[in-house]
XYZ file of C-alpha atoms in Angstrom:
488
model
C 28.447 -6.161 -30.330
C 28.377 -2.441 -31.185
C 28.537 0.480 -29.074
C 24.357 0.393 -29.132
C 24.227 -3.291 -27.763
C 26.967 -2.414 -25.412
C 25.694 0.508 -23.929
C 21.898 -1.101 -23.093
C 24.032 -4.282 -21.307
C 26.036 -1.505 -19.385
C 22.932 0.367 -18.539
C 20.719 -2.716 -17.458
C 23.656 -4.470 -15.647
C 23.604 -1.084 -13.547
C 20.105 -1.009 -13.008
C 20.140 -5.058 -11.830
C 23.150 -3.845 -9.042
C 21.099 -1.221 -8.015
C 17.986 -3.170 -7.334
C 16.790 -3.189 -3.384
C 14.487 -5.072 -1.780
C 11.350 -3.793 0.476
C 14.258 -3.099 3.350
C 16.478 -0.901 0.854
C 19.216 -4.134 0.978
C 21.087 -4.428 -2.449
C 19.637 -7.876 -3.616
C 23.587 -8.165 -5.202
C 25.919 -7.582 -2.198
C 28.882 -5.422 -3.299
C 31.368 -7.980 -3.346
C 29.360 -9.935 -5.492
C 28.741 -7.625 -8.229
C 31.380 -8.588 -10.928
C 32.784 -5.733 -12.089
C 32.092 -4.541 -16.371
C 35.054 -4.961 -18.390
C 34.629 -3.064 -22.154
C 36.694 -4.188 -24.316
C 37.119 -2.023 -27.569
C 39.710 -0.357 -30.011
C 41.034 3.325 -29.050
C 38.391 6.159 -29.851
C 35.368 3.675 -30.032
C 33.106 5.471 -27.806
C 33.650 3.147 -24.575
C 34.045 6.636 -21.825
C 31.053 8.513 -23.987
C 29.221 5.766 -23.374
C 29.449 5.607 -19.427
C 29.422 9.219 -19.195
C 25.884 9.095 -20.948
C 24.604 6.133 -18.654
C 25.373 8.215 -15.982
C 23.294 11.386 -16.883
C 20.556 9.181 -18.252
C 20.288 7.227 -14.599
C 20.632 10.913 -12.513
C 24.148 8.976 -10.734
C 27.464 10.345 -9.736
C 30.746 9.290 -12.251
C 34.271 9.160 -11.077
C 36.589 8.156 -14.167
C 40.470 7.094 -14.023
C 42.777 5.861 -15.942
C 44.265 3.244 -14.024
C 47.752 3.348 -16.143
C 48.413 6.609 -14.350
C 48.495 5.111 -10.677
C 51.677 3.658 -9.065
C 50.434 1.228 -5.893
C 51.182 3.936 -3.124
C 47.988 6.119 -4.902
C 45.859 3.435 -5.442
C 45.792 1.020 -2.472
C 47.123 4.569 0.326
C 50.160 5.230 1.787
C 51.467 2.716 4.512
C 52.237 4.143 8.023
C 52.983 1.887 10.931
C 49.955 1.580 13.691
C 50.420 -0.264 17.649
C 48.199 -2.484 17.762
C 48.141 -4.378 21.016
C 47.631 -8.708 21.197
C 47.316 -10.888 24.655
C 49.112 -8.119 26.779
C 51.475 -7.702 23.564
C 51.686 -4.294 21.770
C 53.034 -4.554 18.077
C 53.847 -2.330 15.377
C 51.365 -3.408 11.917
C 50.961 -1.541 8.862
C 47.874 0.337 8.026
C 47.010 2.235 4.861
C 45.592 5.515 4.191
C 42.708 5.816 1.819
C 43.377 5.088 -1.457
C 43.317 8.157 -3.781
C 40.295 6.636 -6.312
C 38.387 5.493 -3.326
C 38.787 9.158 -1.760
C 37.466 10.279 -4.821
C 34.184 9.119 -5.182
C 33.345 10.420 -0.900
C 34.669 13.670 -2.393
C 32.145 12.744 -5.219
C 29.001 11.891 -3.146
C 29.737 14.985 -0.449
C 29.789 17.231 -3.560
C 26.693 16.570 -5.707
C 24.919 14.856 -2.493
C 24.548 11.616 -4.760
C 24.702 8.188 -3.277
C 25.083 5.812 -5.987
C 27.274 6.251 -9.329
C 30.044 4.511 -11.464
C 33.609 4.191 -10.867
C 35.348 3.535 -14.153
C 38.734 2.962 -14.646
C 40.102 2.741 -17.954
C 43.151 0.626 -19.477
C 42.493 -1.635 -16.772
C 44.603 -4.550 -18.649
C 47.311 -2.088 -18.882
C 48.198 -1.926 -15.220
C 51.463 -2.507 -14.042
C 52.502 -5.327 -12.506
C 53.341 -4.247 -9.114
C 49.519 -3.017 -9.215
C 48.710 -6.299 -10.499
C 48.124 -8.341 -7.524
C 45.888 -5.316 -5.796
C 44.016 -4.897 -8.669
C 43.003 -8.974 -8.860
C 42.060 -8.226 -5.168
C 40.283 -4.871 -5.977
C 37.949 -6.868 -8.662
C 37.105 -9.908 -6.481
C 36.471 -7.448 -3.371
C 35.831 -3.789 -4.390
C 38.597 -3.254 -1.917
C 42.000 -1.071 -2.296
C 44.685 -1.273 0.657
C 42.144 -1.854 3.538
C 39.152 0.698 1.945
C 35.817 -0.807 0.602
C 34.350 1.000 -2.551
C 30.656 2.632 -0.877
C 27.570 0.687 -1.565
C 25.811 1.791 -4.672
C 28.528 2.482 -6.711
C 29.276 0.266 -9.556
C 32.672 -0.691 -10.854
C 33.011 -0.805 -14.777
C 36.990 -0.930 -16.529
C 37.275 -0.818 -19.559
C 40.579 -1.639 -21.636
C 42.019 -1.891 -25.566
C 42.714 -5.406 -27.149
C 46.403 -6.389 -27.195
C 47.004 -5.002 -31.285
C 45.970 -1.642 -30.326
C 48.190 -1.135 -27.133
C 51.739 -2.809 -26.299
C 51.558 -2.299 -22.956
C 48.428 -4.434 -23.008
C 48.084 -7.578 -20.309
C 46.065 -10.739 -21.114
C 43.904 -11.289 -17.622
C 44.320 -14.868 -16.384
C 41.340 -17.312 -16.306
C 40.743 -16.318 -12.315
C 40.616 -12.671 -13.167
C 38.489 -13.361 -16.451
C 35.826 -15.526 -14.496
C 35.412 -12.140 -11.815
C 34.443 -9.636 -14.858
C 31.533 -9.269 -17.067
C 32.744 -8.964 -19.824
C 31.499 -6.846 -23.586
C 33.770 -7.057 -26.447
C 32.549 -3.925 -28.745
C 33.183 -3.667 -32.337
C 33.271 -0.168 -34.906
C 30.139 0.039 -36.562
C 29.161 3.167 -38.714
C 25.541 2.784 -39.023
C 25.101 2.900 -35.000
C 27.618 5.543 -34.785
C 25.748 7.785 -37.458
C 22.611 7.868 -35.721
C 24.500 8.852 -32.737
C 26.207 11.590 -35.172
C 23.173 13.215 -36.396
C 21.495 13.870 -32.518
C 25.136 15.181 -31.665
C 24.846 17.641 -34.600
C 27.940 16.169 -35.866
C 29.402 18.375 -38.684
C 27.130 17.598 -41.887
C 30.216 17.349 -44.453
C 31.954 14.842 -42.118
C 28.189 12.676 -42.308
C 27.927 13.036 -46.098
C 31.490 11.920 -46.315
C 30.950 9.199 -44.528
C 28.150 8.010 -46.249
C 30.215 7.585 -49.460
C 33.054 6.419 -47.650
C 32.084 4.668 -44.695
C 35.312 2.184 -45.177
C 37.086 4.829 -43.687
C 35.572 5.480 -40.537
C 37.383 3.285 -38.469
C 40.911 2.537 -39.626
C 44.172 1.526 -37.781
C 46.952 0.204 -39.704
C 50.681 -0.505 -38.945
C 53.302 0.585 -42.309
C 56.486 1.043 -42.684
C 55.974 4.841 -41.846
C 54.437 3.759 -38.335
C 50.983 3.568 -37.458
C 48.135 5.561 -38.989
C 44.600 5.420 -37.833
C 41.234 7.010 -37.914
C 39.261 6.657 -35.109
C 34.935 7.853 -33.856
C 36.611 9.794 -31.505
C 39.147 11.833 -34.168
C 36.016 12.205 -36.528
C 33.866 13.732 -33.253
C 37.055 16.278 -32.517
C 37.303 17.423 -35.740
C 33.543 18.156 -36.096
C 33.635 20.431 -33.271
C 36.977 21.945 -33.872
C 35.653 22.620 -37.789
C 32.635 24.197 -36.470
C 34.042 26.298 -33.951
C 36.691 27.695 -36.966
C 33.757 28.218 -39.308
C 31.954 30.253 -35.921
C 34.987 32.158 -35.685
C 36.123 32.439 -39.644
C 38.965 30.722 -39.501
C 40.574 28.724 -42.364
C 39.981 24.822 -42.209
C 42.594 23.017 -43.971
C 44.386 20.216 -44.338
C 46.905 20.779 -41.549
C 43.598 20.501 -39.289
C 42.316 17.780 -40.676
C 45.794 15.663 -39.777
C 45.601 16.915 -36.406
C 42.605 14.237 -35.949
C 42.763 11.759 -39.210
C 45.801 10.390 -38.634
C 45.864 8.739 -41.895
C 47.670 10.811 -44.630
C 45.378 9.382 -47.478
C 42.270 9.708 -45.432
C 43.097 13.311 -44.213
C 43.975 14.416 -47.970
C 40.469 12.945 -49.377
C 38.431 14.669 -46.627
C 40.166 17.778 -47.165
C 39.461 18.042 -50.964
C 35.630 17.105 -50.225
C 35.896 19.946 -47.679
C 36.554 21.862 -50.504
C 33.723 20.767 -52.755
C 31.247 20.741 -49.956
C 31.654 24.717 -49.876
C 31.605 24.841 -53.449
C 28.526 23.114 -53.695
C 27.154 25.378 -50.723
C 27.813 28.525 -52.824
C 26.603 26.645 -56.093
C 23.546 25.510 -55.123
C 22.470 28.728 -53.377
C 20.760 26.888 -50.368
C 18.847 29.499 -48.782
C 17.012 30.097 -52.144
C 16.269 26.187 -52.297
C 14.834 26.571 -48.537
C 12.835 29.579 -49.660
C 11.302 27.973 -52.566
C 12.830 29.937 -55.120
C 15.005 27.407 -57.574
C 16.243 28.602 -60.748
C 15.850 26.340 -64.179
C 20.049 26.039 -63.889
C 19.947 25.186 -60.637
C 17.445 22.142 -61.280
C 19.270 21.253 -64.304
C 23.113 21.083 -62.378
C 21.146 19.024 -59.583
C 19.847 16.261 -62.226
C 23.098 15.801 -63.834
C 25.440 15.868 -60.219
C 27.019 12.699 -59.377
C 25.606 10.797 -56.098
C 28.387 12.182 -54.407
C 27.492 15.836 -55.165
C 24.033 14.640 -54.382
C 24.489 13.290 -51.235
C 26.529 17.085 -50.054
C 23.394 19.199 -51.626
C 21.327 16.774 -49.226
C 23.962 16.843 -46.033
C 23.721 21.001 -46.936
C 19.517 21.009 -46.489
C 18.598 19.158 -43.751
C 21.782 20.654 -41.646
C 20.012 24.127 -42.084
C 16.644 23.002 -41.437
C 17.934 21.119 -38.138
C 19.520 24.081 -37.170
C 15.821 26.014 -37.757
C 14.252 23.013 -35.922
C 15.912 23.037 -32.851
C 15.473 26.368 -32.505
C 11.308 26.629 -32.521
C 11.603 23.770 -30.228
C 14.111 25.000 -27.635
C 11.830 28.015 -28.183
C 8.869 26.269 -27.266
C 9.832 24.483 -24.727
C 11.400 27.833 -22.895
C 7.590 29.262 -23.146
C 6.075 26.430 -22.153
C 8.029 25.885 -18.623
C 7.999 29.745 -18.510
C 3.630 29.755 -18.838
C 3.332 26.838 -16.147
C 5.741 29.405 -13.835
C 3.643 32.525 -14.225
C 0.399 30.593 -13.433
C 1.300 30.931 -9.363
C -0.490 33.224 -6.658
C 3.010 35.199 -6.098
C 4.761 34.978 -10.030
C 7.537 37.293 -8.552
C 8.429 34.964 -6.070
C 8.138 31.660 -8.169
C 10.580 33.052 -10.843
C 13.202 33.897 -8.281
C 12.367 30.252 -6.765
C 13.331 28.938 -10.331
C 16.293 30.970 -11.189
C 17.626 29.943 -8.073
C 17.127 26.187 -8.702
C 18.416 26.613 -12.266
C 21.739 28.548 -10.600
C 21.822 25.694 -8.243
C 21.486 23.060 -10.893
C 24.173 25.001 -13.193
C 26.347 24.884 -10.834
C 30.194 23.513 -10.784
C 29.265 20.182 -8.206
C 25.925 19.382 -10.387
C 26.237 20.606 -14.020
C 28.152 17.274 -14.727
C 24.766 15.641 -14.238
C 23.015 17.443 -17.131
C 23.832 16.932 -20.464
C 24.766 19.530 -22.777
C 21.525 20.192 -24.562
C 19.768 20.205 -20.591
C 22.420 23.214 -19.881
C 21.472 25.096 -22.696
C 17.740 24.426 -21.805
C 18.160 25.602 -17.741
C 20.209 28.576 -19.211
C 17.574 29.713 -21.722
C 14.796 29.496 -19.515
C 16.923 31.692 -16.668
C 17.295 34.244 -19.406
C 13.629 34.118 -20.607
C 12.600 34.314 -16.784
C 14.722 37.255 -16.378
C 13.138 39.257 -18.845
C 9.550 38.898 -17.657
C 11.319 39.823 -13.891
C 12.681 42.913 -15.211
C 9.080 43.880 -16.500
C 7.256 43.499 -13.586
C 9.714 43.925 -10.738
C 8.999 47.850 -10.209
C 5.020 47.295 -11.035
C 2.034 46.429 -8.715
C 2.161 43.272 -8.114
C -2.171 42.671 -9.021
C -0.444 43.549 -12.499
C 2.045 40.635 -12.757
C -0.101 38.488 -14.334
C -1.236 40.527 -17.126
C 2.161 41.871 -17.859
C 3.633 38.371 -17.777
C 0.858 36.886 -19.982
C 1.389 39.513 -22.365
C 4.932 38.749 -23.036
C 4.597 35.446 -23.315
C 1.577 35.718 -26.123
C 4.253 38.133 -27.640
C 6.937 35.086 -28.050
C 4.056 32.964 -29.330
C 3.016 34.711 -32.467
C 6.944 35.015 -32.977
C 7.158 31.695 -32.855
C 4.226 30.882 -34.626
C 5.936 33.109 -37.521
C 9.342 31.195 -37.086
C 7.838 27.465 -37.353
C 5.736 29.027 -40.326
C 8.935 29.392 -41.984
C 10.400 26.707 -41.268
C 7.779 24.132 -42.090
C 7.710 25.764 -45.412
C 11.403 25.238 -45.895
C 10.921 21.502 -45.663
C 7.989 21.387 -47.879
C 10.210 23.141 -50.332
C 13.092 20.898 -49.699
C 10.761 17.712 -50.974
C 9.482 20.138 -53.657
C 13.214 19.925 -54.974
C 14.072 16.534 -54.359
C 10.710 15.443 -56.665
C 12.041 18.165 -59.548
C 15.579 17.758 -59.836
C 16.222 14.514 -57.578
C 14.292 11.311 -56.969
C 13.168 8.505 -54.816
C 16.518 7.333 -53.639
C 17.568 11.310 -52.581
C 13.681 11.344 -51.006
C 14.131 7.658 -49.171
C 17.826 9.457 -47.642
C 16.017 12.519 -46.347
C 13.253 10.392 -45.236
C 15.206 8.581 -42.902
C 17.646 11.301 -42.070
C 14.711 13.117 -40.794
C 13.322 9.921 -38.890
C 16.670 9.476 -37.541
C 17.086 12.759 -35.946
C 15.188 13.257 -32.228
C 15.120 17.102 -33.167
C 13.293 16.253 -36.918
C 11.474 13.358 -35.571
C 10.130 15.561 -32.716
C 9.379 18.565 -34.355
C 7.504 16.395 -37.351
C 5.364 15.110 -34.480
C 4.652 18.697 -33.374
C 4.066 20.663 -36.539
C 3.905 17.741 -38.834
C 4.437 17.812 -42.677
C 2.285 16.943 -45.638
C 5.321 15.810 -47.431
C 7.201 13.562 -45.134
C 3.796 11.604 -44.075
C 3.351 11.151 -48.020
C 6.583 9.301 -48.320
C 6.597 7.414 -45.129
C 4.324 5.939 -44.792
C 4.618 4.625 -41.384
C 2.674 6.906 -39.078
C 2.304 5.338 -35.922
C 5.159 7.227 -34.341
C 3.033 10.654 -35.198
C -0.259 9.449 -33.522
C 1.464 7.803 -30.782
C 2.641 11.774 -29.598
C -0.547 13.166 -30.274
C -2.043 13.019 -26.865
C 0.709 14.245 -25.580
C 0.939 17.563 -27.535
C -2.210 18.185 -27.552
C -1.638 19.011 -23.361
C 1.249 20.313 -23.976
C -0.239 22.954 -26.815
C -2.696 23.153 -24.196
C -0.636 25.326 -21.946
C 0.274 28.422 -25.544
């Protein structure tokens, strides 16, 4: 299955173990629940995916790779204990608690969370004096003489034997005690993942002209070379944090991820094109409506390559635009529900407290990224309106706060303006100088991304509703944003 499939069995096996009945009894006992094993080649996406499940389901995560543990940290130290038998004292070993199982107390006492994953990765890599305790550890949840707490869920994950040397085949009586989800590389799943992760644009347009080489691992002569999800994710972020700082990319980069010499050269040369064409094609004057005749002309004679960059180059502007009105938005919308309270001064401390609280080191792990940026903004926007009104009368917090707030909305206003024009101007090109198949990409690029898709539904677009002609997703949302443009 691919990483999709696998992630939904993951997330509803969780949900099933989790399940209580009317006397908050797990209808699965612990020792029942048979662990998940993942099976999947390196750099698939199997840790991305738990780490996900865990901030979509609010629970606690406490990851290991099991390859790194010798028997003494997993099952405890031994010490020697008197234990006394019929009038008979003798000495018996005891354990001390094992080092993972530690973890996840240390886990629950920090974040105050109850429930949560343990995974432990390589599991089929372990060594064999941890071999026995680990068959006991997956039949029981137990390490030395320590039970796993109730509500946590084991899931292991491991790579099949090609991929790793050190790599154990599980017996039939450890096989029949897992659930087990083989997961295979699969570029279409993995793109729509790409494009909501705001995956560099020239590594998607590559892609989608070369999409043989997005998951490669091959053995030669000259050793192993391979290009993996994960190595194509790195380099995205490493690229755009050079370009943020304006620092060279080149092909000494590139290898550092794409550990395939051919591989690494081709990107690297369509690196090089993809600023070319940047420069070229003059982008910001094809989001502001203002093509030249030459322009149109190059565009009608470019090869599909070329055409797929000029496309990868639009729409990764106008996402960036996007996201911005709606993180925007969504700042002055939580912001206008705040200020709506008897005491204002007193419910924006209340908030920037909670947001401090929630931003902290023992919780942030249960946001994701995008919910960070989102707490942070609105602390910032909630500090400005405190510093207005904190050396005022308080009968004028209201006012003052209402004013800034109408303030941010015309600016906003003026900022979705512009860039709802920009995409009417990007299908204006495509119809000039492209065609249907260009129009069919950027239709479903735009489909495919939750930031285009939402702000569509929002501020719609005369264009995109002409060519797709599926609108139930945009009336389905209407009720919905009409309260929410209820509270501007």
């Amino acid at each position: 299955m691919n990483i999709n499939e696998a992630k939904d069995q993951i997330k509803n096996a969780i949900i099933a173990y989790r399940t209580k009945n009317e006397y908050g009894r797990y209808l699965i006992p612990l020792h029942k629940q048979r662990p998940l094993f993942l099976v999947g080649a390196p750099g698939i996406g199997k840790t991305a995916i738990i780490e996900q499940i865990a901030q979509e389901l609010h629970i606690g995560l406490v990851s290991y790779s099991i390859t790194h543990h010798t028997r003494q940290s997993a099952l405890g130290l031994p010490y020697i204990q008197e234990e006394e038998f019929d009038g008979q004292t003798y000495r018996a070993s005891e354990y001390t608690m094992s080092e993972i199982i530690a973890s996840i107390y240390h886990k629950m006492k920090e974040t105050g969370i109850r429930e949560g994953i343990l995974f432990l990765d390589e599991i089929n890599c372990v060594s064999e004096t941890l071999a026995p305790s680990m068959l006991q550890f997956l039949q029981y949840k137990v390490f030395g003489q320590h039970r796993i707490p109730e509500g946590w869920i084991v899931v292991t994950a491991g790579n099949p034997p090609q991929y790793n040397q050190s790599v154990r085949e599980f017996d039939m009586v450890t096989e029949d005690r897992l659930k087990r989800i083989d997961i295979e590389p699969d570029y279409s799943v993995w793109k729509n993942w790409a494009i909501n992760e705001d995956i560099h644009p020239c590594i998607l347009s590559y892609l989608d002209i070369r999409n043989d080489q997005f998951y490669k691992v091959e053995n030669t002569i000259d050793g192993r070379s391979f290009v993996t999800p994960r190595g194509w994710s790195d380099l995205s972020i490493m690229m755009k944090l050079y370009e943020l700082n304006h620092i060279e990319i080149d092909e000494l980069l590139i290898k550092q991820y794409l550990r395939d010499e051919k591989i690494a050269h081709q990107f690297s040369v369509y690196f090089e094109l993809w600023k070319k064409y940047q420069s070229d094609y003059k982008v910001d004057d094809i989001l502001a409506g203002q093509v030249s005749k030459d322009i149109i002309e190059r565009a009608q004679k470019a090869s599909f390559d070329e055409r797929i960059s000029l496309i990868g180059l639009l729409l990764d502007k106008e996402k960036q635009d996007m996201k911005q009105v709606l993180d925007r938005r969504q700042t002055i919308v939580e912001a206008k529900k705040i200020i709506q309270s008897s005491s204002i001064m007193d419910s924006i401390e209340e908030k920037i407290n909670n947001i401090n609280m929630s931003l902290s080191a023992n919780q942030r792990e249960l946001l994701s990224e995008n919910d960070q940026d989102a707490y942070a903004s609105l602390k910032q926007y909630l500090e400005e309106i405190l510093s207005l009104i904190q050396d005022i009368d308080a009968s004028k917090h209201f006012e003052v706060g209402k004013e800034y707030i109408n303030r941010s909305i015309q600016q906003l206003q003026i900022f979705s303006n512009k860039t709802s024009n920009q995409l009417e101007n990007i299908f204006h090109f495509l119809e000039i100088a492209l065609g249907e198949q260009e129009i069919l990409l950027v239709i479903t690029e735009l489909t495919s991304s939750s930031v285009c898709a939402r702000y569509i539904s929002i501020y719609g677009s005369e264009s995109y509703f002409k060519y797709n002609k599926d609108l139930l997703f945009y009336e389905r949302n209407q009720e919905i944003l009409r309260e929410i443009d209820a509270l501007l």
